PDB file of C-alpha atoms and ligand atoms in Angstrom:
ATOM      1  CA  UNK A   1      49.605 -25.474  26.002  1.00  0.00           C
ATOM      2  CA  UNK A   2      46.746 -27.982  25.667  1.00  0.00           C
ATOM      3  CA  UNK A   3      45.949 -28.748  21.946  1.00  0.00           C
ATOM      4  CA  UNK A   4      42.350 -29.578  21.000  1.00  0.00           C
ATOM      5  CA  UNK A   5      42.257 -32.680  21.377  1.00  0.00           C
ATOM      6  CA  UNK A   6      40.578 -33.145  17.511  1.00  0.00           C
ATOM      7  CA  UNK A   7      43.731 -31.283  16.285  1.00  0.00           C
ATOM      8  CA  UNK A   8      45.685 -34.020  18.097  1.00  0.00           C
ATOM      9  CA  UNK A   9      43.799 -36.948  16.919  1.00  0.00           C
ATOM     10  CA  UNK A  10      43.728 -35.265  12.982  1.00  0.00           C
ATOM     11  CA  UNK A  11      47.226 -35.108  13.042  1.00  0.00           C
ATOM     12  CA  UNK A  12      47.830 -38.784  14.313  1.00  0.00           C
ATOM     13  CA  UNK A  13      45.552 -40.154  11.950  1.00  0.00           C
ATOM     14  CA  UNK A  14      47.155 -38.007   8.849  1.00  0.00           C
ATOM     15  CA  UNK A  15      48.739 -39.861   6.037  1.00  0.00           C
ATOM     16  CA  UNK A  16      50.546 -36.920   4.764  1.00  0.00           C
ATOM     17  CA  UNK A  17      51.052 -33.486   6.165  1.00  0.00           C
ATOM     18  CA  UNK A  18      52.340 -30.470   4.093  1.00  0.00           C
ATOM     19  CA  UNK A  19      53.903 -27.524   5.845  1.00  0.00           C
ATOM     20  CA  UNK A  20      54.899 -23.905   4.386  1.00  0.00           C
ATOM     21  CA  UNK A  21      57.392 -22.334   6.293  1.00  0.00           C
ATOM     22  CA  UNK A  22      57.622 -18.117   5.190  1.00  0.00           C
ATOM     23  CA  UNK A  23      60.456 -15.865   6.794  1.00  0.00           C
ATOM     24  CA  UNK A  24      59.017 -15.740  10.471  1.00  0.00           C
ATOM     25  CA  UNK A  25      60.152 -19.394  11.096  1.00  0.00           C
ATOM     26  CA  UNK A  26      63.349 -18.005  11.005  1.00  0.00           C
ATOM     27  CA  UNK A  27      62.777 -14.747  13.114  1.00  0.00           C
ATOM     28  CA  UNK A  28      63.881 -16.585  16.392  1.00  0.00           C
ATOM     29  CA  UNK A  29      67.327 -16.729  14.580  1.00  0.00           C
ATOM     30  CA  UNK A  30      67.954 -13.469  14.406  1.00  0.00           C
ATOM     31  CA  UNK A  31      67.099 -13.135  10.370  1.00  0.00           C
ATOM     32  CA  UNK A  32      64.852 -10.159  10.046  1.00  0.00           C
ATOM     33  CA  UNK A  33      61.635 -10.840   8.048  1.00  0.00           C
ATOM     34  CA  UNK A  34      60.547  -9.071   4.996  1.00  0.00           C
ATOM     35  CA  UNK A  35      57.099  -7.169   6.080  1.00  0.00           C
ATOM     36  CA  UNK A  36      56.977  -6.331   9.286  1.00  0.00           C
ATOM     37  CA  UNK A  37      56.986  -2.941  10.029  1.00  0.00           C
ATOM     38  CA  UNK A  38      59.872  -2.407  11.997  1.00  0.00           C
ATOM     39  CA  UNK A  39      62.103  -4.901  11.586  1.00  0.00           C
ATOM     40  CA  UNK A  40      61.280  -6.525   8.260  1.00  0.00           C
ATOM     41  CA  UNK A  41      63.801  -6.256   5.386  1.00  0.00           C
ATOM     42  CA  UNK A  42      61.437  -4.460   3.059  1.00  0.00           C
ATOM     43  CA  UNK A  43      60.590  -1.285   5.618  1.00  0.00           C
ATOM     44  CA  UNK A  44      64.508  -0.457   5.335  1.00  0.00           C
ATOM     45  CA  UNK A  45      65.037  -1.281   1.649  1.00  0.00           C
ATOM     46  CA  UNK A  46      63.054  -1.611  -1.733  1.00  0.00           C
ATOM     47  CA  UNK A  47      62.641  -4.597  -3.295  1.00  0.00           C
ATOM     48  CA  UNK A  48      62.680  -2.876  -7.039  1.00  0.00           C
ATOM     49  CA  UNK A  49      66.304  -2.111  -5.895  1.00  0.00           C
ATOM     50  CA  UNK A  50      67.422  -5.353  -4.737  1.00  0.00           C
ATOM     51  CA  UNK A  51      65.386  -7.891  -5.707  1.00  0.00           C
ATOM     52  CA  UNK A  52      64.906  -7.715  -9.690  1.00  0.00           C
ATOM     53  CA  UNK A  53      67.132  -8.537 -12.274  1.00  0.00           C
ATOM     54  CA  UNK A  54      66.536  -5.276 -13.545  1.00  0.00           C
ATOM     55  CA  UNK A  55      67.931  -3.905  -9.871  1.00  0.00           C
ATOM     56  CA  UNK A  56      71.263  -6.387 -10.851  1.00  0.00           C
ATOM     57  CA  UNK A  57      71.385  -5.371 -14.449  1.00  0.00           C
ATOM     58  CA  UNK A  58      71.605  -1.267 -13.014  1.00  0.00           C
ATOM     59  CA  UNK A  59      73.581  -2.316 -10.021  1.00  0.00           C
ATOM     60  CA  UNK A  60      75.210  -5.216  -9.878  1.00  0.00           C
ATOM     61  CA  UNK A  61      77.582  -4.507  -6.912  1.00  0.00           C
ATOM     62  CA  UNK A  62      75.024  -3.290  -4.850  1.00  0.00           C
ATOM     63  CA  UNK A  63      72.999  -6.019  -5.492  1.00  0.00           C
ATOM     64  CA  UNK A  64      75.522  -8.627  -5.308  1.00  0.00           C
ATOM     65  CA  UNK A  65      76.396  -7.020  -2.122  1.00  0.00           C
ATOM     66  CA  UNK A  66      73.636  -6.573  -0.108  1.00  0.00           C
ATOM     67  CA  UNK A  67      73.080 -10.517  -0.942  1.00  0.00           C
ATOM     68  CA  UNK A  68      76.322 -10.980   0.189  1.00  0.00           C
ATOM     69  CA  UNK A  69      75.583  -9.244   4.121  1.00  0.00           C
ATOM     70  CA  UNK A  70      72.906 -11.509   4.136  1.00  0.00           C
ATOM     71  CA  UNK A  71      74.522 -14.559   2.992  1.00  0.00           C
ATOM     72  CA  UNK A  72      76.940 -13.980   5.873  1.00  0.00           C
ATOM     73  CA  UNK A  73      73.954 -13.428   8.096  1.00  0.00           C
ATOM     74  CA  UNK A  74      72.687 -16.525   7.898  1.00  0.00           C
ATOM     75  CA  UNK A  75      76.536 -18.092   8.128  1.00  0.00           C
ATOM     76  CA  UNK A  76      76.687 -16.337  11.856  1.00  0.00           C
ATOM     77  CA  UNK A  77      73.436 -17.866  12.557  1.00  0.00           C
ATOM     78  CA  UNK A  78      71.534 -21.548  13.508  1.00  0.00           C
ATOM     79  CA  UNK A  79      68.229 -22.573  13.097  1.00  0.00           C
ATOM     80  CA  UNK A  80      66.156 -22.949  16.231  1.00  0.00           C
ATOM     81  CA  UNK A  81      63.741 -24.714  18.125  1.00  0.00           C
ATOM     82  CA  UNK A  82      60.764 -24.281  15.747  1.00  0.00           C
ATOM     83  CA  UNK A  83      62.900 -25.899  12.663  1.00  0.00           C
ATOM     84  CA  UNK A  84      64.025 -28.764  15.162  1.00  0.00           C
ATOM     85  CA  UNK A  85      60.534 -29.099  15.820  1.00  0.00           C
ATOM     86  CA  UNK A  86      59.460 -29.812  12.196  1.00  0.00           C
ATOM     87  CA  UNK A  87      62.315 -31.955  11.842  1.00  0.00           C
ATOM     88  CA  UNK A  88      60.961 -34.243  14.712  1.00  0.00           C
ATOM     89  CA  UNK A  89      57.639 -33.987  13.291  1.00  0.00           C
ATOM     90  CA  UNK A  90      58.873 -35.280   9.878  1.00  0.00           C
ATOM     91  CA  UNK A  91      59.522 -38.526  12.182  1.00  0.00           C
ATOM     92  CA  UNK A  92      55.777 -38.516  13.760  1.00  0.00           C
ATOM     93  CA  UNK A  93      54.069 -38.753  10.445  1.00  0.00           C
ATOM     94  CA  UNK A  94      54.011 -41.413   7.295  1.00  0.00           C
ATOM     95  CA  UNK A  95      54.172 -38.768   4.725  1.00  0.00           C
ATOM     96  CA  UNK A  96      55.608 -35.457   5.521  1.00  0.00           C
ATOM     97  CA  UNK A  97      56.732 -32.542   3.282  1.00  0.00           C
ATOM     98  CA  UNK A  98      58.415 -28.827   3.968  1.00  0.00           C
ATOM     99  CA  UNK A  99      57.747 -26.413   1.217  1.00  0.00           C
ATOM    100  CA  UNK A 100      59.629 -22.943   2.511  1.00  0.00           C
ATOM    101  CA  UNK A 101      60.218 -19.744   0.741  1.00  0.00           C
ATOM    102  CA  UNK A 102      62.876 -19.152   2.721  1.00  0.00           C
ATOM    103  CA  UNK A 103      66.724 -19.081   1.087  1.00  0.00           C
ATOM    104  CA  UNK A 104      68.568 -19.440   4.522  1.00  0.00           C
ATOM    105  CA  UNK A 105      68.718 -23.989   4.371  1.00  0.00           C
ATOM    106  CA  UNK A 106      67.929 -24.261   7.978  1.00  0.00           C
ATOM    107  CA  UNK A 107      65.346 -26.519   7.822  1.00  0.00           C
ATOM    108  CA  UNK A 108      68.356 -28.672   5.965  1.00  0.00           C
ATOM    109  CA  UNK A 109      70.410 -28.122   8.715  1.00  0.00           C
ATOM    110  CA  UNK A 110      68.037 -28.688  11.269  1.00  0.00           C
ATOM    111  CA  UNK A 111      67.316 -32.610   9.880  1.00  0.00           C
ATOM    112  CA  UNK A 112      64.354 -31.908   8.122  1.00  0.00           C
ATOM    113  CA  UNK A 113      65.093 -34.243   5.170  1.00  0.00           C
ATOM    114  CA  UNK A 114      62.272 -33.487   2.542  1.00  0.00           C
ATOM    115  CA  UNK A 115      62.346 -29.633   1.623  1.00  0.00           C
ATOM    116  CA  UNK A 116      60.653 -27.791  -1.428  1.00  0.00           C
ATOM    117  CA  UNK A 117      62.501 -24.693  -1.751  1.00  0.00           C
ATOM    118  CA  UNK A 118      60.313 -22.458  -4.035  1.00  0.00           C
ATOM    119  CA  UNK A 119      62.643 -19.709  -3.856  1.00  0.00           C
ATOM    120  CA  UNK A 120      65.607 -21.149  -4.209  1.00  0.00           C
ATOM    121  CA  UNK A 121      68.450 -20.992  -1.435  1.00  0.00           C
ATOM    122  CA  UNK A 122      70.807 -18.341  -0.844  1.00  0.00           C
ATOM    123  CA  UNK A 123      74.054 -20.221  -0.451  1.00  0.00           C
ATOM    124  CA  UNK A 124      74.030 -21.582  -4.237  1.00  0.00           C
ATOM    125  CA  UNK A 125      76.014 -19.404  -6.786  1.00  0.00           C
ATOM    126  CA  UNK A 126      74.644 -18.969 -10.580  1.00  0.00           C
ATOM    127  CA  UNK A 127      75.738 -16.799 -13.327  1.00  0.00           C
ATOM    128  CA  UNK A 128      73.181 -14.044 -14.570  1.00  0.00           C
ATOM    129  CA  UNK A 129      73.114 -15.009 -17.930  1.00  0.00           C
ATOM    130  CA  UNK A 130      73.315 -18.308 -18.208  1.00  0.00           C
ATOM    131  CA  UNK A 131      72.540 -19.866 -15.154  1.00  0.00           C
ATOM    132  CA  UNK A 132      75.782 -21.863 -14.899  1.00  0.00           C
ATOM    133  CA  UNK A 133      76.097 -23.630 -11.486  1.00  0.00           C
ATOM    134  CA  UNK A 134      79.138 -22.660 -10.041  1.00  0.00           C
ATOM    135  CA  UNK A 135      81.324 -22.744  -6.160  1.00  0.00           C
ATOM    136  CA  UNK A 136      84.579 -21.175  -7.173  1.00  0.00           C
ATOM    137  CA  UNK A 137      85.381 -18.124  -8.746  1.00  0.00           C
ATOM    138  CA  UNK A 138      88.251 -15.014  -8.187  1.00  0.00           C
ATOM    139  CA  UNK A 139      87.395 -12.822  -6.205  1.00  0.00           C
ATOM    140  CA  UNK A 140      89.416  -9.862  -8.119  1.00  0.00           C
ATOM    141  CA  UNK A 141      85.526  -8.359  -9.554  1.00  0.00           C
ATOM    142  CA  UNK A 142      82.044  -6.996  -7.277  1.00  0.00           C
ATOM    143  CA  UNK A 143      80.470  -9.041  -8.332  1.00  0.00           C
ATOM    144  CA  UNK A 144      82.524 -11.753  -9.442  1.00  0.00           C
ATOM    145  CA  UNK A 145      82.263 -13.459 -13.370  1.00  0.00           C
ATOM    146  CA  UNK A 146      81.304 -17.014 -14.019  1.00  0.00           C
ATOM    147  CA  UNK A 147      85.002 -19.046 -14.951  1.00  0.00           C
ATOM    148  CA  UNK A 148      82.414 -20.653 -17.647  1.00  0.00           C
ATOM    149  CA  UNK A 149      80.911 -17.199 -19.893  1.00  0.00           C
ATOM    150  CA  UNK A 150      82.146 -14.669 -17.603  1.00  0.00           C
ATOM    151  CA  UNK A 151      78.730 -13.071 -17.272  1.00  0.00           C
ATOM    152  CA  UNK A 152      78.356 -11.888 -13.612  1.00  0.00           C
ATOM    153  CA  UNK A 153      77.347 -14.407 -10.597  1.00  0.00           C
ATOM    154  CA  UNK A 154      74.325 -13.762  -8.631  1.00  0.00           C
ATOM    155  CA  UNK A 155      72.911 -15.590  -6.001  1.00  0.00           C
ATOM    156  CA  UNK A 156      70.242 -18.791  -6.663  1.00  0.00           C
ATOM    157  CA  UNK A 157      67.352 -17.277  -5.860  1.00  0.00           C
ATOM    158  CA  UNK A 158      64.004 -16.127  -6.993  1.00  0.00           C
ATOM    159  CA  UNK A 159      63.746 -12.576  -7.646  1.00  0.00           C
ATOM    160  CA  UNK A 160      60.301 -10.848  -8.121  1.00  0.00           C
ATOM    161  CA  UNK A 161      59.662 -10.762 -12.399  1.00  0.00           C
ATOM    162  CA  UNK A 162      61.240 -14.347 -12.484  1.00  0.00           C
ATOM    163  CA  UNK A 163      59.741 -17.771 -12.378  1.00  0.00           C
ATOM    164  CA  UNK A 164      60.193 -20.141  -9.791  1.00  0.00           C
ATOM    165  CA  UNK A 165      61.982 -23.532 -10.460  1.00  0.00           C
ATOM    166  CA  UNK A 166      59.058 -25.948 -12.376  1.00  0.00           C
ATOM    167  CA  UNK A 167      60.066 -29.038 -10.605  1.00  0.00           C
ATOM    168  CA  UNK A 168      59.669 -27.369  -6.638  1.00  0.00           C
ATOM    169  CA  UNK A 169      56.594 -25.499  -7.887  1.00  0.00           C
ATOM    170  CA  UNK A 170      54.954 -28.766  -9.624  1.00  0.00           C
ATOM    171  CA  UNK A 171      56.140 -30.966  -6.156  1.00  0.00           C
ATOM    172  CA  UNK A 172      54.681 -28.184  -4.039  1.00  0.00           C
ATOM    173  CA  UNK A 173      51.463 -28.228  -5.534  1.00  0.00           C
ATOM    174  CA  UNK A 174      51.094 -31.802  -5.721  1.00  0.00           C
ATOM    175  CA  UNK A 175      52.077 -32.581  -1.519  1.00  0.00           C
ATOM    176  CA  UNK A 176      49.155 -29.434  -0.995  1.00  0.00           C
ATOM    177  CA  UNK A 177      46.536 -31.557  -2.941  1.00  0.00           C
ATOM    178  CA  UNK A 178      47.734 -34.769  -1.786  1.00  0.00           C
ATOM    179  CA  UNK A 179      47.901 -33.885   1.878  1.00  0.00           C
ATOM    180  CA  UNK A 180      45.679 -34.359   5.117  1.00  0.00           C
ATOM    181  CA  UNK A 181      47.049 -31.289   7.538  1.00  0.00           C
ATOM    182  CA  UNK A 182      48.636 -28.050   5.795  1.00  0.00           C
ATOM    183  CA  UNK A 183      50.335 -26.212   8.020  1.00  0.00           C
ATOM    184  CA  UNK A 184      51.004 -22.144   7.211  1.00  0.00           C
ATOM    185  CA  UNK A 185      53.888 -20.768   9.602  1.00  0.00           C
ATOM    186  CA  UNK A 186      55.771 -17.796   9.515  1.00  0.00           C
ATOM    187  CA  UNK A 187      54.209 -16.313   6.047  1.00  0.00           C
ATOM    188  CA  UNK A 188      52.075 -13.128   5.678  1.00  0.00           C
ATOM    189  CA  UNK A 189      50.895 -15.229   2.413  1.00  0.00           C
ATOM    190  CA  UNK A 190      50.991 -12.521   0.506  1.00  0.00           C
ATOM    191  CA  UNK A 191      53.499 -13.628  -2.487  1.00  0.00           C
ATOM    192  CA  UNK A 192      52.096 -15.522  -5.286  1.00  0.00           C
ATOM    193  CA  UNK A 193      52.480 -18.576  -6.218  1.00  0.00           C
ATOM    194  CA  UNK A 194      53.340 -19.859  -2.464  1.00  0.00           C
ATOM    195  CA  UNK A 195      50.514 -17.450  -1.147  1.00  0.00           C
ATOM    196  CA  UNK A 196      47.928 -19.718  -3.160  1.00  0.00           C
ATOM    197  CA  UNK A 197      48.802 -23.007  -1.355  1.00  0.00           C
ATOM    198  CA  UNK A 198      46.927 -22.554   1.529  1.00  0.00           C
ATOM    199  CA  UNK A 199      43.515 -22.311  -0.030  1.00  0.00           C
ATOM    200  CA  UNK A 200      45.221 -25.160  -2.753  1.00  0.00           C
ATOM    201  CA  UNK A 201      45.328 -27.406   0.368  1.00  0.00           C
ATOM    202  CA  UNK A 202      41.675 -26.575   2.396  1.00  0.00           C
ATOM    203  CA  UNK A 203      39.651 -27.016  -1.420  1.00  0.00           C
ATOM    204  CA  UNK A 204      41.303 -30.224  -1.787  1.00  0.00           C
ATOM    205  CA  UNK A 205      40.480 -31.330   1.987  1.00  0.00           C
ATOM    206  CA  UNK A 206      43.123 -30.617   4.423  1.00  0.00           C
ATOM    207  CA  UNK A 207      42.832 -29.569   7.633  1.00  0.00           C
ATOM    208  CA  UNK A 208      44.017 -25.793   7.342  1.00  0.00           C
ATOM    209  CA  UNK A 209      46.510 -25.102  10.776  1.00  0.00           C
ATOM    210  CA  UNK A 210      47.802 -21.670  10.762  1.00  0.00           C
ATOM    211  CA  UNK A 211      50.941 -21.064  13.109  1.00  0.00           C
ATOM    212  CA  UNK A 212      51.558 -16.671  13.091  1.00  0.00           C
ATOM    213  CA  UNK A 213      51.925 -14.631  16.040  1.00  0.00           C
ATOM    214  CA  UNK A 214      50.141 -12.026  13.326  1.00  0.00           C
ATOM    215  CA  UNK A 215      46.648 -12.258  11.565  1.00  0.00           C
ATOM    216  CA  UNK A 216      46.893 -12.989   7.750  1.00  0.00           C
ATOM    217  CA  UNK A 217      44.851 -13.535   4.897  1.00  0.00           C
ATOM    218  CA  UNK A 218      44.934 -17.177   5.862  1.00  0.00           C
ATOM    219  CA  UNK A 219      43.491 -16.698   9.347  1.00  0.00           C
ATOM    220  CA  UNK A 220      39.751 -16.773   8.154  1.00  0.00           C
ATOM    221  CA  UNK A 221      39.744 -20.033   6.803  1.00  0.00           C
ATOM    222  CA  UNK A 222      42.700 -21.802   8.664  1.00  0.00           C
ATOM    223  CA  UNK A 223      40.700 -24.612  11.108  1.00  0.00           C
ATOM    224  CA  UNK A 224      42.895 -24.159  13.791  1.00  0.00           C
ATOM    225  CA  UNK A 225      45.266 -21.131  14.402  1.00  0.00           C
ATOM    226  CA  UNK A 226      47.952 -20.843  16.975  1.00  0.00           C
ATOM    227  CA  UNK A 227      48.770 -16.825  17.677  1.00  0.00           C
ATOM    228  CA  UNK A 228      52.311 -17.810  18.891  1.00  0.00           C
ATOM    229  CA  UNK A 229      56.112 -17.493  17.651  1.00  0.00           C
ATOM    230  CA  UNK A 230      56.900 -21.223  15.695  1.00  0.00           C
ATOM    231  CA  UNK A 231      59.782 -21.464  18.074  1.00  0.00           C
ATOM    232  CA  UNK A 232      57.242 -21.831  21.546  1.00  0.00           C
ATOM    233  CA  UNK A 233      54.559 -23.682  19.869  1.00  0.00           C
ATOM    234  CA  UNK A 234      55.794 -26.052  17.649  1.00  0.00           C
ATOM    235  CA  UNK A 235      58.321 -27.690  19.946  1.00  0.00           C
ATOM    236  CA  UNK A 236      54.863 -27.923  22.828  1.00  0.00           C
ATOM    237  CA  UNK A 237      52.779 -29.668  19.751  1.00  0.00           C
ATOM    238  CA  UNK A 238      55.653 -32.411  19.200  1.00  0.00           C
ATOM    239  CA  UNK A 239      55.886 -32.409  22.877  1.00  0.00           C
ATOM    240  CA  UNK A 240      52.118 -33.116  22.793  1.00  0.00           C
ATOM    241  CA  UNK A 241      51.938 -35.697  19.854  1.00  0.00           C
ATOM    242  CA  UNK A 242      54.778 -38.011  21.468  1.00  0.00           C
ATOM    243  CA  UNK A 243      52.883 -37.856  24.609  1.00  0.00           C
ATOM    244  CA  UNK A 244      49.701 -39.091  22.764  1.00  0.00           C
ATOM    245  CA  UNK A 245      51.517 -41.544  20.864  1.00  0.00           C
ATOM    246  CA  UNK A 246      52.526 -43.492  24.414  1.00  0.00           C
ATOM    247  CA  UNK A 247      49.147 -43.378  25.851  1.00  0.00           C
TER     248      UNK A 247
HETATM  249  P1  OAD B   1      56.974 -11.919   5.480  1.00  0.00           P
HETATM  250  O1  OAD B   1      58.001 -11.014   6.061  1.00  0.00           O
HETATM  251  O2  OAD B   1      56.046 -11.353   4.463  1.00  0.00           O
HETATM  252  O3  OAD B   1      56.080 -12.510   6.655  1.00  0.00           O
HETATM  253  C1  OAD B   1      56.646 -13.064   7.814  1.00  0.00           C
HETATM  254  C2  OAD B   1      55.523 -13.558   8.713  1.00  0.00           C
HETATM  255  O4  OAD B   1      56.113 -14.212   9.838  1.00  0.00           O
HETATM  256  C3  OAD B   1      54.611 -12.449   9.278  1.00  0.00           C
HETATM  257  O5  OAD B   1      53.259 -12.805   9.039  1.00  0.00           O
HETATM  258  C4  OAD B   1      54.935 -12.460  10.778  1.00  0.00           C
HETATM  259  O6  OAD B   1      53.790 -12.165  11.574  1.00  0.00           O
HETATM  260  C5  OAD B   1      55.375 -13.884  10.990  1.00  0.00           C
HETATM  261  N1  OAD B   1      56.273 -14.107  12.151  1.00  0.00           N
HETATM  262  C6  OAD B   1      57.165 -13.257  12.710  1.00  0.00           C
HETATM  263  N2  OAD B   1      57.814 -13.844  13.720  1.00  0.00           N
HETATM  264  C7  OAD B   1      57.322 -15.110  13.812  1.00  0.00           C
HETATM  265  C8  OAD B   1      57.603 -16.220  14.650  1.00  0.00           C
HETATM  266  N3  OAD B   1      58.519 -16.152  15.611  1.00  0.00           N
HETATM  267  N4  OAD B   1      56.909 -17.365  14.448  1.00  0.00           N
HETATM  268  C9  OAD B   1      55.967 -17.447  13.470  1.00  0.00           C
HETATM  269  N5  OAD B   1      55.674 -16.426  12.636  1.00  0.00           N
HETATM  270  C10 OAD B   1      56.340 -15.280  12.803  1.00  0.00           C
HETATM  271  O7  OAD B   1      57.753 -13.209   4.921  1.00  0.00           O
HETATM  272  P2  OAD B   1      57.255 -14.308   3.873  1.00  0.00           P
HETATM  273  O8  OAD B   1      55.812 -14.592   4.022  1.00  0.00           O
HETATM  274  O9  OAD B   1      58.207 -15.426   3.964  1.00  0.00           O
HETATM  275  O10 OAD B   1      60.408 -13.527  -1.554  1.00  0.00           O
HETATM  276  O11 OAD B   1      57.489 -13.542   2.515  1.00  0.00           O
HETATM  277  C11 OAD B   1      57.319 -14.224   1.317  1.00  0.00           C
HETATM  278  C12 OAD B   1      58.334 -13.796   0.302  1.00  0.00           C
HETATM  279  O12 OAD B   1      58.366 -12.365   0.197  1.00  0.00           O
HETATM  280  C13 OAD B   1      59.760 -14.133   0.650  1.00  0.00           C
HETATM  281  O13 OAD B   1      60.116 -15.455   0.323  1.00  0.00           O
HETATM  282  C14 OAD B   1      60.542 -13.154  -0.173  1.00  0.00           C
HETATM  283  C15 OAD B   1      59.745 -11.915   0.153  1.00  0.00           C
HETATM  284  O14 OAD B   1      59.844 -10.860  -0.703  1.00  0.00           O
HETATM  285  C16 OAD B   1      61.334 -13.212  -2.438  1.00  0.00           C
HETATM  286  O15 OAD B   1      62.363 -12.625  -2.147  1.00  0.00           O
HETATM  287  C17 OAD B   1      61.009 -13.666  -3.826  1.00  0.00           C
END
């Protein structure tokens, strides 16, 4: 693929680069996404079911377990070549940032080492009413109960109704203002707060890069957009930028 070259020479000259990862960065993993009409999560189940804590507070064990079938999931999988990719790429640039909405910690385990996880991450354990942190418990209840208040344990993420955590929302939005190239991959930014950090980052200056085999609301007023799976493209961009970096 041959990048414009103004797109190259942006990104070389960028002091800090923000990019929002959304469920399709990990679709080359094998974990479905949440809107697509065949395969994504929410065309086989309903969010008001799963997703709420008014969904846990009527049915805990089904919540608890569905969480659980995707927890193991994402055990049985890896990240792939388009979070390797922005690991690399956290090595091309000064400043670099990954704000994801995703739960799975694969850009974590592919090296990236600065991530904003707005909706928390999947692996982490909390107790419903409290919010106690907690990595052991008996597994004699669905779901189990927090050793600290014995409310049940849910998983650490956001559900839809609940805020996300302050300090990743507050870090987010700063690294969108702050930054020279904002990257959208893999989200149908459609989900508030995240959805807004697009437009956050092009009214503040950045150069808007949209990365989506699918057209979404960003699409009009990305600068450049890239109609391919992260996986192909972002590994032929760092490809790219190292090869402009020797010349
Ligand atoms: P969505 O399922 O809404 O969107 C996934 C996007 O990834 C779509 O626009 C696809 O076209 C795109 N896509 C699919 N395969 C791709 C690939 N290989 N490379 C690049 N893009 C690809 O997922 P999100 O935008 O992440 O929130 O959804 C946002 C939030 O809604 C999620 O964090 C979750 C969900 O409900 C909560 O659970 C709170």
């Amino acid at each position: 693929m041959v990048f414009p070259s103004l797109f190259i020479e942006t990104l070389n000259s960028a002091q800090k680069v923000a990019v929002l990862t959304g469920a399709g960065i990990s679709a080359e993993s094998g974990i479905p996404t949440f809107r697509e009409a065949q395969t994504g999560l929410w065309s086989k189940y309903r969010p008001e079911d799963l997703a709420t804590p008014s969904a846990f507070r009527r049915d805990p064990k089904l919540v608890w377990e569905w969480y659980q079938w995707r927890r193991q999931l994402i055990h049985q999988s890896d990240p792939n070549a388009g979070h390797y990719a922005i690991a690399q790429l956290e090595g091309l640039v000064p400043s670099f940032t990954v704000i994801t909405q995703n739960v799975d910690g694969f850009h974590q385990s592919a090296g990236s080492l600065n991530v904003i996880e707005l909706h928390g991450n999947i692996m982490r354990t909390i107790c419903f009413d409290s919010g106690h942190n907690v990595d052991r418990w008996e597994d004699n209840e669905i779901p189990p109960r927090c050793p600290i208040c014995r409310s049940y344990l849910r998983p650490d993420v956001v559900w839809f109704g609940e805020g996300l955590p302050r300090t990743a929302l507050e870090n987010a939005i700063r690294e969108t203002r702050e930054c020279n190239v904002f990257f959208a991959i893999g989200t149908s930014a459609v989900v508030e707060p995240a959805a807004s950090l697009p437009w956050i980052a092009k009214e503040n200056g950045a150069s808007l890069v949209e990365v989506n085999p699918s057209t979404t609301p960003v699409t009009p007023i990305a600068d450049y957009v890239f109609h391919k799976p992260a996986g192909e493209l972002l590994p032929e961009l760092v490809h790219a930028l190292k090869i402009n970096s020797t010349e």
